[in-house]
Every structure is written in C-alpha cells, then in structure tokens.
Short mmCIF file of C-alpha atoms in Angstrom, two decimals:
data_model
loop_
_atom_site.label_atom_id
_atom_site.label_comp_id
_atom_site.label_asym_id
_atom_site.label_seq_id
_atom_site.Cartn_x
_atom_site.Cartn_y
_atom_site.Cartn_z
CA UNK A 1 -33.22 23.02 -0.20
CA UNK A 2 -31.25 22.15 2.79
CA UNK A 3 -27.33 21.27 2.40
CA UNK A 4 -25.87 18.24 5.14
CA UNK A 5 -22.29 18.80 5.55
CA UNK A 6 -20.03 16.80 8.00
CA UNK A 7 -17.24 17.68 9.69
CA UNK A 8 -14.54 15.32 11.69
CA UNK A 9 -16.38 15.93 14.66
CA UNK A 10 -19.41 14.42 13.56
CA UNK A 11 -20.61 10.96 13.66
CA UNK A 12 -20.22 9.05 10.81
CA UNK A 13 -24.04 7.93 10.83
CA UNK A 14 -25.40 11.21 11.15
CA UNK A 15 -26.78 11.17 7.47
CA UNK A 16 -28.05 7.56 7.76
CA UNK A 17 -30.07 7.61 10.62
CA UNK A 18 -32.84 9.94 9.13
CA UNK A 19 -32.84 8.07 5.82
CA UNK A 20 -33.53 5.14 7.50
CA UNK A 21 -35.97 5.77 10.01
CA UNK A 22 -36.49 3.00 12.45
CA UNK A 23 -34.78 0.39 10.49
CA UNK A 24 -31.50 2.23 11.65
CA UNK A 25 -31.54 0.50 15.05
CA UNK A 26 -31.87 -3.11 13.21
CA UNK A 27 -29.15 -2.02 11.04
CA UNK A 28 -26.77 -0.58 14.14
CA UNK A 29 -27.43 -4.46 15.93
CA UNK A 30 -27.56 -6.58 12.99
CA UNK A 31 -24.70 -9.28 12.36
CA UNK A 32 -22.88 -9.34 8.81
CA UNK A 33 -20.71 -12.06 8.23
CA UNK A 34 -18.64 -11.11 4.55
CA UNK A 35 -16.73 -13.92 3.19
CA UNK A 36 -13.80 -12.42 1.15
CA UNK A 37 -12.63 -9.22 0.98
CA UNK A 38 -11.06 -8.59 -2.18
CA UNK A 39 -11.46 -6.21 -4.67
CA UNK A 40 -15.60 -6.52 -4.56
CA UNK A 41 -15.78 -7.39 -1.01
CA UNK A 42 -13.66 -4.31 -0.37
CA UNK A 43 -16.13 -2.32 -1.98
CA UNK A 44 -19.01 -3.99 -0.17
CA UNK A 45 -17.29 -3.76 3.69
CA UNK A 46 -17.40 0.32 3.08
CA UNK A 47 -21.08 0.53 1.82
CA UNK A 48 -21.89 -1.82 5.08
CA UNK A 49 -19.83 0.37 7.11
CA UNK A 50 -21.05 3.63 5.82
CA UNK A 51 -24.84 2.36 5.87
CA UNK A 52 -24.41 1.87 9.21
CA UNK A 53 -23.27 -1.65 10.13
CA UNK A 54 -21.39 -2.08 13.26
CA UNK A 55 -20.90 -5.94 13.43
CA UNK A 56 -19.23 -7.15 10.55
CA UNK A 57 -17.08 -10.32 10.77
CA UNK A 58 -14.73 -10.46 7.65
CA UNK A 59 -13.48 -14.51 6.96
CA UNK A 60 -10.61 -14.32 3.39
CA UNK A 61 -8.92 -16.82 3.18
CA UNK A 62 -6.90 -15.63 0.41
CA UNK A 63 -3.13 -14.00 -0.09
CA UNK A 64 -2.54 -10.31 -0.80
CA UNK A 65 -1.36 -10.07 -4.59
CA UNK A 66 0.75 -7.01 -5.56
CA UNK A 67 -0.80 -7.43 -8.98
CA UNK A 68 -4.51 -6.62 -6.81
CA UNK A 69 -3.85 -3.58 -4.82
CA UNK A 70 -5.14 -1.24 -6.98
CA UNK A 71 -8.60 -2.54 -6.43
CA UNK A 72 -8.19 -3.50 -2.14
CA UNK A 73 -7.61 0.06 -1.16
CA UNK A 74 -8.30 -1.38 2.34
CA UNK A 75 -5.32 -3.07 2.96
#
C-alpha cells in the first residue's frame, strides 16, 4: 500500500503521468478547444486541466448570471 501525497511544491501532474503511461505526452501537446464554460463546462475545464491538458482554448459566448454562480466557481 503506498500513499501519494502532494505538497505546493509539487507539480500538479505528478499523479497523472504514471497513470497514464505514454499517452501523457499526447495529452501534455494535445489541443482542446471547449465551447462554453458554464456550469458543466466549468466542471469539464478542471478535469482537462487536472488530467493533464495544457492547451485549452475556452470560446462562451454567454453573460455571467448572478442567479449561476453557484455552479461557475471559476469565475
């Protein structure tokens, strides 16, 4: 049984990388383009991020809505 913990000084992929294998570099170069980030795509941008994705390009059109901020913690 081994325990993974991360600290601030590690990187953020650290954990990824091995459960990956050698799809982890095609992740780390791949190109994501997510159209809308609201209270889904919000959601969806972190699991990209924390799986490893570096180049995301984010296209919403839409309007923050104080009646949505509960679910777009990212903004």
């Amino acid at each position: 049984f081994t325990t993974v913990m991360a600290t601030a000084s590690d990187d953020r992929s650290s954990c990824t990388a091995p459960l990956l294998g050698d799809l982890y570099s095609r992740v780390r170069t791949c190109k994501v383009l997510m159209v809308g980030a609201g209270g889904i795509g919000c959601e969806l941008l972190k699991n990209l991020v924390v799986a490893g994705f570096q180049d995301i390009e984010i296209l919403d059109l839409d309007t923050i809505d104080v009646t949505n901020l509960n679910r777009q913690f990212l903004f």
